[in-house]
Coordinates of C-alpha atoms and ligand atoms in Angstrom, one line a residue:
X1 CA -27.6 -0.5 -14.6
X2 CA -25.5 -3.5 -16.3
X3 CA -21.9 -4.1 -17.0
X4 CA -21.6 -4.3 -21.0
X5 CA -17.8 -4.8 -21.3
X6 CA -14.5 -4.8 -19.5
X7 CA -11.4 -3.5 -20.4
X8 CA -7.7 -4.2 -19.8
X9 CA -4.8 -2.0 -20.5
X10 CA -1.3 -2.1 -20.0
X11 CA 1.3 0.7 -19.5
X12 CA 4.9 0.6 -18.5
X13 CA 7.1 3.7 -17.7
X14 CA 11.1 3.3 -18.0
X15 CA 12.9 4.6 -14.8
X16 CA 16.0 6.3 -15.6
X17 CA 17.5 6.3 -13.2
X18 CA 16.7 3.2 -11.8
X19 CA 14.4 2.8 -8.5
X20 CA 16.5 1.0 -6.0
X21 CA 13.6 -0.1 -3.2
X22 CA 15.0 -1.3 -0.2
X23 CA 13.3 -4.2 -0.4
X24 CA 14.1 -5.5 -3.7
X25 CA 17.8 -6.7 -4.5
X26 CA 17.0 -6.0 -8.2
X27 CA 16.9 -2.6 -9.3
X28 CA 13.6 -1.0 -11.0
X29 CA 14.0 0.0 -14.4
X30 CA 10.6 0.5 -15.5
X31 CA 7.0 1.0 -13.5
X32 CA 4.1 -1.3 -14.8
X33 CA 0.4 -0.6 -14.5
X34 CA -2.9 -2.0 -15.7
X35 CA -5.7 0.1 -15.5
X36 CA -9.2 -1.8 -15.5
X37 CA -12.2 0.0 -17.1
X38 CA -15.6 -1.3 -16.6
X39 CA -18.4 0.1 -19.0
X40 CA -21.7 0.3 -18.2
X41 CA -25.2 0.4 -20.6
X42 CA -25.7 3.9 -18.9
X43 CA -22.4 5.2 -20.3
X44 CA -20.5 5.6 -16.9
X45 CA -17.2 3.9 -16.4
X46 CA -15.5 2.6 -13.6
X47 CA -11.7 2.7 -13.6
X48 CA -9.1 0.7 -11.2
X49 CA -5.4 -0.1 -10.8
X50 CA -2.8 -0.9 -8.2
X51 CA -2.1 -4.8 -9.5
X52 CA -1.4 -6.1 -12.7
X53 CA -4.7 -8.3 -13.1
X54 CA -2.8 -11.8 -13.8
X55 CA -5.0 -14.4 -14.1
X56 CA -8.1 -12.5 -15.1
X57 CA -8.0 -13.3 -18.8
X58 CA -10.9 -15.5 -19.9
X59 CA -13.3 -14.3 -16.6
X60 CA -14.6 -10.8 -17.8
X61 CA -17.8 -13.3 -18.7
X62 CA -18.4 -13.7 -15.4
X63 CA -19.2 -10.0 -14.9
X64 CA -20.8 -9.1 -18.2
X65 CA -24.8 -8.7 -17.9
X66 CA -24.4 -8.0 -14.0
X67 CA -25.5 -4.9 -12.1
X68 CA -22.5 -3.2 -10.7
X69 CA -23.8 -2.7 -7.3
X70 CA -23.9 -6.2 -6.6
X71 CA -20.5 -6.3 -4.9
X72 CA -20.8 -8.4 -2.8
X73 CA -21.4 -11.1 -5.1
X74 CA -18.5 -9.9 -7.5
X75 CA -16.5 -9.6 -4.7
X76 CA -16.8 -13.4 -3.9
X77 CA -16.2 -14.0 -7.8
X78 CA -12.8 -12.0 -7.7
X79 CA -12.0 -14.1 -4.2
X80 CA -12.3 -17.7 -6.1
X81 CA -10.3 -16.2 -8.9
X82 CA -7.8 -15.2 -6.7
X83 CA -7.7 -18.5 -4.9
X84 CA -7.5 -20.6 -8.4
X85 CA -5.2 -18.0 -10.5
X86 CA -3.8 -14.7 -9.3
X87 CA -5.1 -11.2 -7.3
X88 CA -7.5 -9.4 -9.4
X89 CA -8.3 -6.4 -6.9
X90 CA -8.7 -3.7 -9.1
X91 CA -12.0 -4.6 -10.6
X92 CA -13.1 -4.1 -6.9
X93 CA -11.9 -0.5 -7.2
X94 CA -13.2 0.1 -10.4
X95 CA -16.9 -1.0 -9.4
X96 CA -16.4 1.2 -6.3
X97 CA -15.4 4.3 -8.8
X98 CA -18.4 3.3 -10.8
X99 CA -20.7 3.1 -7.9
X100 CA -19.4 6.5 -6.6
X101 CA -19.7 7.9 -10.0
X102 CA -23.5 6.6 -10.4
X103 CA -24.4 8.1 -7.0
X104 CA -22.4 11.6 -7.5
X105 CA -20.1 10.4 -4.1
X106 CA -16.7 10.0 -3.3
X107 CA -16.3 6.2 -2.2
X108 CA -15.1 7.4 1.0
X109 CA -18.4 8.8 2.1
X110 CA -20.2 5.7 0.7
X111 CA -17.8 3.1 3.0
X112 CA -18.4 5.6 6.1
X113 CA -17.6 9.1 5.5
X114 CA -15.4 9.3 9.1
X115 CA -13.1 12.1 7.7
X116 CA -12.2 13.7 4.5
X117 CA -8.6 13.9 5.4
X118 CA -5.5 12.2 6.8
X119 CA -2.1 12.6 7.9
X120 CA 0.1 11.5 5.2
X121 CA 3.3 9.8 6.6
X122 CA 6.1 10.3 3.8
X123 CA 6.9 6.5 3.1
X124 CA 10.7 6.6 2.1
X125 CA 11.9 3.7 -0.6
X126 CA 15.5 3.4 -0.9
X127 CA 18.7 2.8 1.7
X128 CA 20.5 6.1 2.0
X129 CA 23.3 7.1 4.5
X130 CA 22.3 8.4 7.8
X131 CA 23.6 12.3 7.1
X132 CA 21.2 11.8 3.4
X133 CA 18.2 10.7 5.7
X134 CA 18.7 13.6 8.2
X135 CA 18.5 16.2 5.5
X136 CA 15.5 14.3 4.0
X137 CA 13.7 14.4 7.3
X138 CA 14.5 17.7 7.4
X139 CA 13.1 19.0 4.5
X140 CA 9.7 16.7 4.9
X141 CA 9.3 18.5 7.9
X142 CA 9.6 21.9 6.1
X143 CA 6.7 20.5 3.7
X144 CA 4.4 20.3 6.2
X145 CA 4.7 16.0 7.0
X146 CA 4.5 15.0 11.0
X147 CA 5.6 11.8 10.0
X148 CA 7.7 9.5 8.0
X149 CA 8.7 5.6 7.6
X150 CA 12.5 4.8 7.0
X151 CA 13.3 1.6 5.8
X152 CA 15.8 -1.0 7.3
X153 CA 18.0 -3.3 4.6
X154 CA 21.2 -2.7 5.5
X155 CA 23.6 -5.8 6.0
X156 CA 24.1 -5.1 9.3
X157 CA 20.9 -4.1 11.4
X158 CA 23.1 -1.7 13.6
X159 CA 24.1 0.3 10.4
X160 CA 20.2 0.9 9.5
X161 CA 19.5 2.0 13.9
X162 CA 22.1 4.7 13.1
X163 CA 20.2 6.3 10.3
X164 CA 17.5 6.4 13.4
X165 CA 19.7 7.8 15.8
X166 CA 21.0 10.2 13.1
X167 CA 17.4 11.5 12.5
X168 CA 16.5 12.1 15.6
X169 CA 20.2 14.1 16.3
X170 CA 18.7 16.4 13.4
X171 CA 15.3 16.9 14.0
X172 CA 14.6 15.7 17.8
X173 CA 10.9 14.7 18.2
X174 CA 9.4 17.0 15.6
X175 CA 8.2 14.0 13.5
X176 CA 6.8 10.8 13.8
X177 CA 9.1 7.7 12.7
X178 CA 8.0 4.6 11.8
X179 CA 10.5 1.7 10.7
X180 CA 9.9 -0.7 7.9
X181 CA 11.9 -4.1 8.5
X182 CA 10.4 -5.8 5.3
X183 CA 10.9 -9.1 6.8
X184 CA 7.1 -10.2 5.8
X185 CA 7.8 -11.2 2.1
X186 CA 10.2 -11.6 -0.3
X187 CA 10.4 -11.0 -4.1
X188 CA 10.9 -13.8 -6.3
X189 CA 14.5 -14.0 -6.4
X190 CA 15.1 -13.0 -3.1
X191 CA 16.4 -16.2 -0.7
X192 CA 18.1 -14.1 1.9
X193 CA 17.7 -15.5 5.5
X194 CA 14.8 -13.4 7.2
X195 CA 14.7 -12.2 10.8
X196 CA 13.5 -14.1 13.9
X197 CA 11.6 -13.4 17.0
X198 CA 15.1 -12.8 19.4
X199 CA 16.3 -10.6 16.2
X200 CA 13.3 -8.5 15.6
X201 CA 12.8 -7.9 19.9
X202 CA 16.7 -6.9 20.0
X203 CA 15.6 -4.0 17.3
X204 CA 11.9 -3.4 18.5
X205 CA 13.8 -2.9 22.4
X206 CA 16.6 -0.2 20.6
X207 CA 13.8 1.4 18.5
X208 CA 11.6 1.6 21.5
X209 CA 14.7 4.0 23.1
X210 CA 14.4 6.3 19.9
X211 CA 10.8 6.9 20.4
X212 CA 9.9 4.9 17.4
X213 CA 6.1 4.7 16.4
X214 CA 6.0 1.5 15.2
X215 CA 7.7 -1.2 13.6
X216 CA 6.5 -2.8 10.7
X217 CA 7.0 -6.3 9.4
X218 CA 9.8 -7.4 11.9
X219 CA 9.0 -11.3 11.1
X220 CA 7.6 -13.3 8.0
X221 CA 3.8 -12.7 7.0
X222 CA 2.8 -16.4 8.5
X223 CA 4.2 -16.3 11.9
X224 CA 1.1 -15.2 13.6
X225 CA 2.1 -16.5 17.2
X226 CA 5.6 -15.2 17.0
X227 CA 4.3 -11.8 15.9
X228 CA 2.1 -12.0 18.9
X229 CA 4.9 -13.1 21.1
X230 CA 7.2 -10.5 19.8
X231 CA 4.2 -7.7 20.4
X232 CA 3.7 -8.6 24.2
X233 CA 7.3 -8.8 24.6
X234 CA 7.3 -5.0 22.7
X235 CA 7.0 -1.5 24.4
X236 CA 6.0 -0.5 20.4
X237 CA 3.6 -0.7 18.3
X238 CA 4.1 -3.9 15.6
X239 CA 2.5 -3.3 12.4
X240 CA 2.1 -5.8 9.7
X241 CA -0.1 -7.8 7.0
X242 CA 0.7 -5.6 3.5
X243 CA 0.4 -8.8 1.7
X244 CA -1.3 -11.5 3.3
X245 CA -3.6 -12.2 0.5
X246 CA -6.7 -13.5 2.0
X247 CA -9.1 -12.3 4.8
X248 CA -8.9 -15.5 6.8
X249 CA -5.1 -14.5 7.8
X250 CA -6.9 -11.3 9.2
X251 CA -9.2 -13.0 11.2
X252 CA -6.5 -15.4 12.4
X253 CA -4.1 -12.6 13.4
X254 CA -6.5 -10.4 14.9
X255 CA -8.1 -13.3 17.2
X256 CA -4.6 -14.2 18.4
X257 CA -3.5 -10.5 19.0
X258 CA -0.8 -10.5 16.7
X259 CA -0.5 -7.1 15.7
X260 CA -1.1 -3.3 17.1
X261 CA -1.5 -1.9 13.1
X262 CA -3.1 -4.2 10.5
X263 CA -2.2 -2.9 6.6
X264 CA -4.2 -4.8 4.1
X265 CA -4.1 -2.7 1.0
X266 CA -7.2 -2.7 -1.0
X267 CA -5.3 -3.1 -4.5
X268 CA -3.8 -6.4 -3.0
X269 CA -6.0 -8.2 -0.7
X270 CA -9.6 -8.2 -0.8
X271 CA -10.1 -4.8 -2.8
X272 CA -12.1 -2.1 -1.0
X273 CA -15.2 -4.7 -0.2
X274 CA -13.1 -7.0 1.6
X275 CA -10.7 -4.8 3.4
X276 CA -13.2 -3.3 4.7
X277 CA -14.6 -6.2 6.8
X278 CA -11.1 -6.8 7.9
X279 CA -10.4 -2.9 9.1
X280 CA -14.1 -3.1 11.2
X281 CA -13.4 -6.5 12.5
X282 CA -9.5 -5.5 13.8
X283 CA -10.5 -2.0 14.9
X284 CA -13.9 -3.9 17.0
X285 CA -10.4 -5.7 18.3
X286 CA -8.9 -2.8 19.7
X287 CA -6.1 -2.5 17.2
X288 CA -5.5 -0.2 14.1
X289 CA -6.2 -0.6 10.1
X290 CA -4.0 1.8 8.2
X291 CA -3.4 0.2 4.9
X292 CA 0.0 -0.2 2.8
X293 CA -0.3 2.1 -0.2
X294 CA 2.8 1.2 -2.0
X295 CA 1.5 0.1 -5.6
X296 CA 0.6 3.3 -7.8
X297 CA -1.3 6.3 -7.4
X298 CA -4.4 5.1 -8.0
X299 CA -3.8 2.5 -5.3
X300 CA -2.7 5.2 -3.1
X301 CA -6.2 6.8 -3.9
X302 CA -8.2 4.0 -3.4
X303 CA -6.9 3.3 -0.1
X304 CA -7.3 6.8 1.2
X305 CA -11.0 6.6 0.4
X306 CA -11.4 3.6 2.5
X307 CA -9.3 4.4 5.6
X308 CA -10.6 8.2 5.3
X309 CA -14.4 6.6 5.5
X310 CA -13.3 3.9 8.4
X311 CA -9.8 4.1 10.3
X312 CA -9.2 5.3 13.5
X313 CA -5.4 5.6 12.5
X314 CA -4.5 8.9 12.1
X315 CA -1.7 8.4 9.3
X316 CA -2.2 7.2 5.6
X317 CA 1.3 5.9 3.9
X318 CA 2.2 8.5 1.1
X319 CA 4.9 6.6 -1.1
X320 CA 7.4 9.9 -1.3
X321 CA 11.3 9.6 -1.1
X322 CA 12.6 12.2 -3.6
X323 CA 14.6 12.7 -5.8
X324 CA 14.1 8.9 -6.6
X325 CA 10.6 7.9 -5.6
X326 CA 8.4 11.4 -6.8
X327 CA 5.0 11.9 -7.0
X328 CA 5.4 12.5 -10.4
X329 CA 6.8 9.0 -11.0
X330 CA 4.4 7.3 -8.5
X331 CA 1.6 9.1 -9.9
X332 CA 3.0 9.0 -13.6
X333 CA -1.0 7.8 -15.4
X334 CA -2.9 10.7 -13.6
X335 CA -3.2 14.2 -14.6
X336 CA -4.4 15.2 -11.1
X337 CA -1.5 14.0 -8.9
X338 CA -2.2 13.7 -5.2
X339 CA -0.3 15.5 -2.8
X340 CA 0.1 16.9 0.7
X341 CA -1.3 20.6 2.0
X342 CA 0.9 22.2 4.1
X343 CA -0.3 20.9 7.6
X344 CA 0.9 17.1 6.3
X345 CA -2.7 15.9 5.5
X346 CA -3.4 14.7 2.1
X347 CA -7.3 15.1 1.2
X348 CA -10.2 13.2 0.1
X349 CA -10.9 14.2 -3.4
X350 CA -14.7 15.6 -3.4
X351 CA -15.7 14.2 -6.6
X352 CA -18.2 11.2 -7.3
X353 CA -16.2 8.0 -7.1
X354 CA -12.3 7.8 -6.7
X355 CA -11.7 11.1 -8.3
X356 CA -9.3 9.5 -10.9
X357 CA -8.1 12.0 -13.5
X358 CA -6.0 10.1 -16.3
X359 CA -3.6 11.7 -18.2
X360 CA -4.7 10.6 -21.9
X361 CA -1.1 12.1 -23.3
X362 CA 0.9 9.8 -20.9
X363 CA -1.2 7.0 -21.4
X364 CA -0.9 7.2 -25.0
X365 CA 3.5 7.5 -24.2
X366 CA 3.5 4.3 -22.0
X367 CA 0.8 1.8 -23.5
X368 CA 2.1 -1.4 -24.0
X369 CA 1.0 -5.0 -25.2
X370 CA 0.3 -7.0 -22.0
X371 CA 2.8 -9.5 -22.9
X372 CA 5.5 -7.4 -21.5
X373 CA 3.9 -6.6 -18.5
X374 CA 4.4 -10.2 -17.5
X375 CA 8.3 -9.2 -17.6
X376 CA 10.6 -9.2 -14.4
X377 CA 9.8 -5.2 -13.5
Ligands
LIG401 MG1 5.5 -2.3 4.4

């Protein structure tokens, strides 16, 4: 089988009302998506998404005429492109989709086949009052969720802690709570100060009293030694690494023992090929792999396949915070949206490849020309 062409298409759905992500000072008025189609001489097409493919233009020829199954070679080329220009990992996802379709297997089976479902944790995205968050927690429990993740980002961290107190008061220990401090990285326009080790430690002590499952990104993503010290001082799990771009960071963090939970995202940090190696390495060192998935529905799906295939962690991030972040918004280009069953599980689609079903009507409605995607979201 040979790759005959690579097609990149771009889409944007207006967000009205805008989505006010806790980690972004600018409200999001649109949701941009890039789709990568890898066509072959056997008529099979692989599809990938989850990042915008900035930096890919002009590199198509490096893949045309190649066998899609030479995945280590293609991943190395993508790593080189990442080093020089930008992240283009959705192409790795499209190649895995293609290999799954060609062999008639779901990608989760090709990468390890450890399990067919994982507990979804409802990953919340916006800052709301303690009362509203407690009501939403109650609703997640009724919908079957066994875990949820709450974002911090009030001006005063004591107001964030009040949210967790209120949720515990309302629902007790009926749901696991993860906390995401979002101190690991910033949007280009955000120059606010981040936490330091002492502040992160003080917060972790409070959260331990509230039986929090993990504290995510309490420190900037490059502070490998500070994270290690925090992890040793703290009684709760420390998670991070969602935007560490290259595999060397994970080797260094794992060797130093920086984290309990490593969260590389297949759409952002190495593709399925690269993140599989990171997952195996950190798990061999006694830590967990539980990918970040907050991109779009195809990004969630691709991370689900790898996590189900190899992960020891029972939970998968499931971006969900209605009414502002709904499954319809997240999966707007997909006809078949990814959902959670009454017991809180998200299931791996048992179709060849990643199991993506595109919504042709939505694609027609939201297609844009590529220049538009480069604008601020
Ligand atoms: Mg996070």
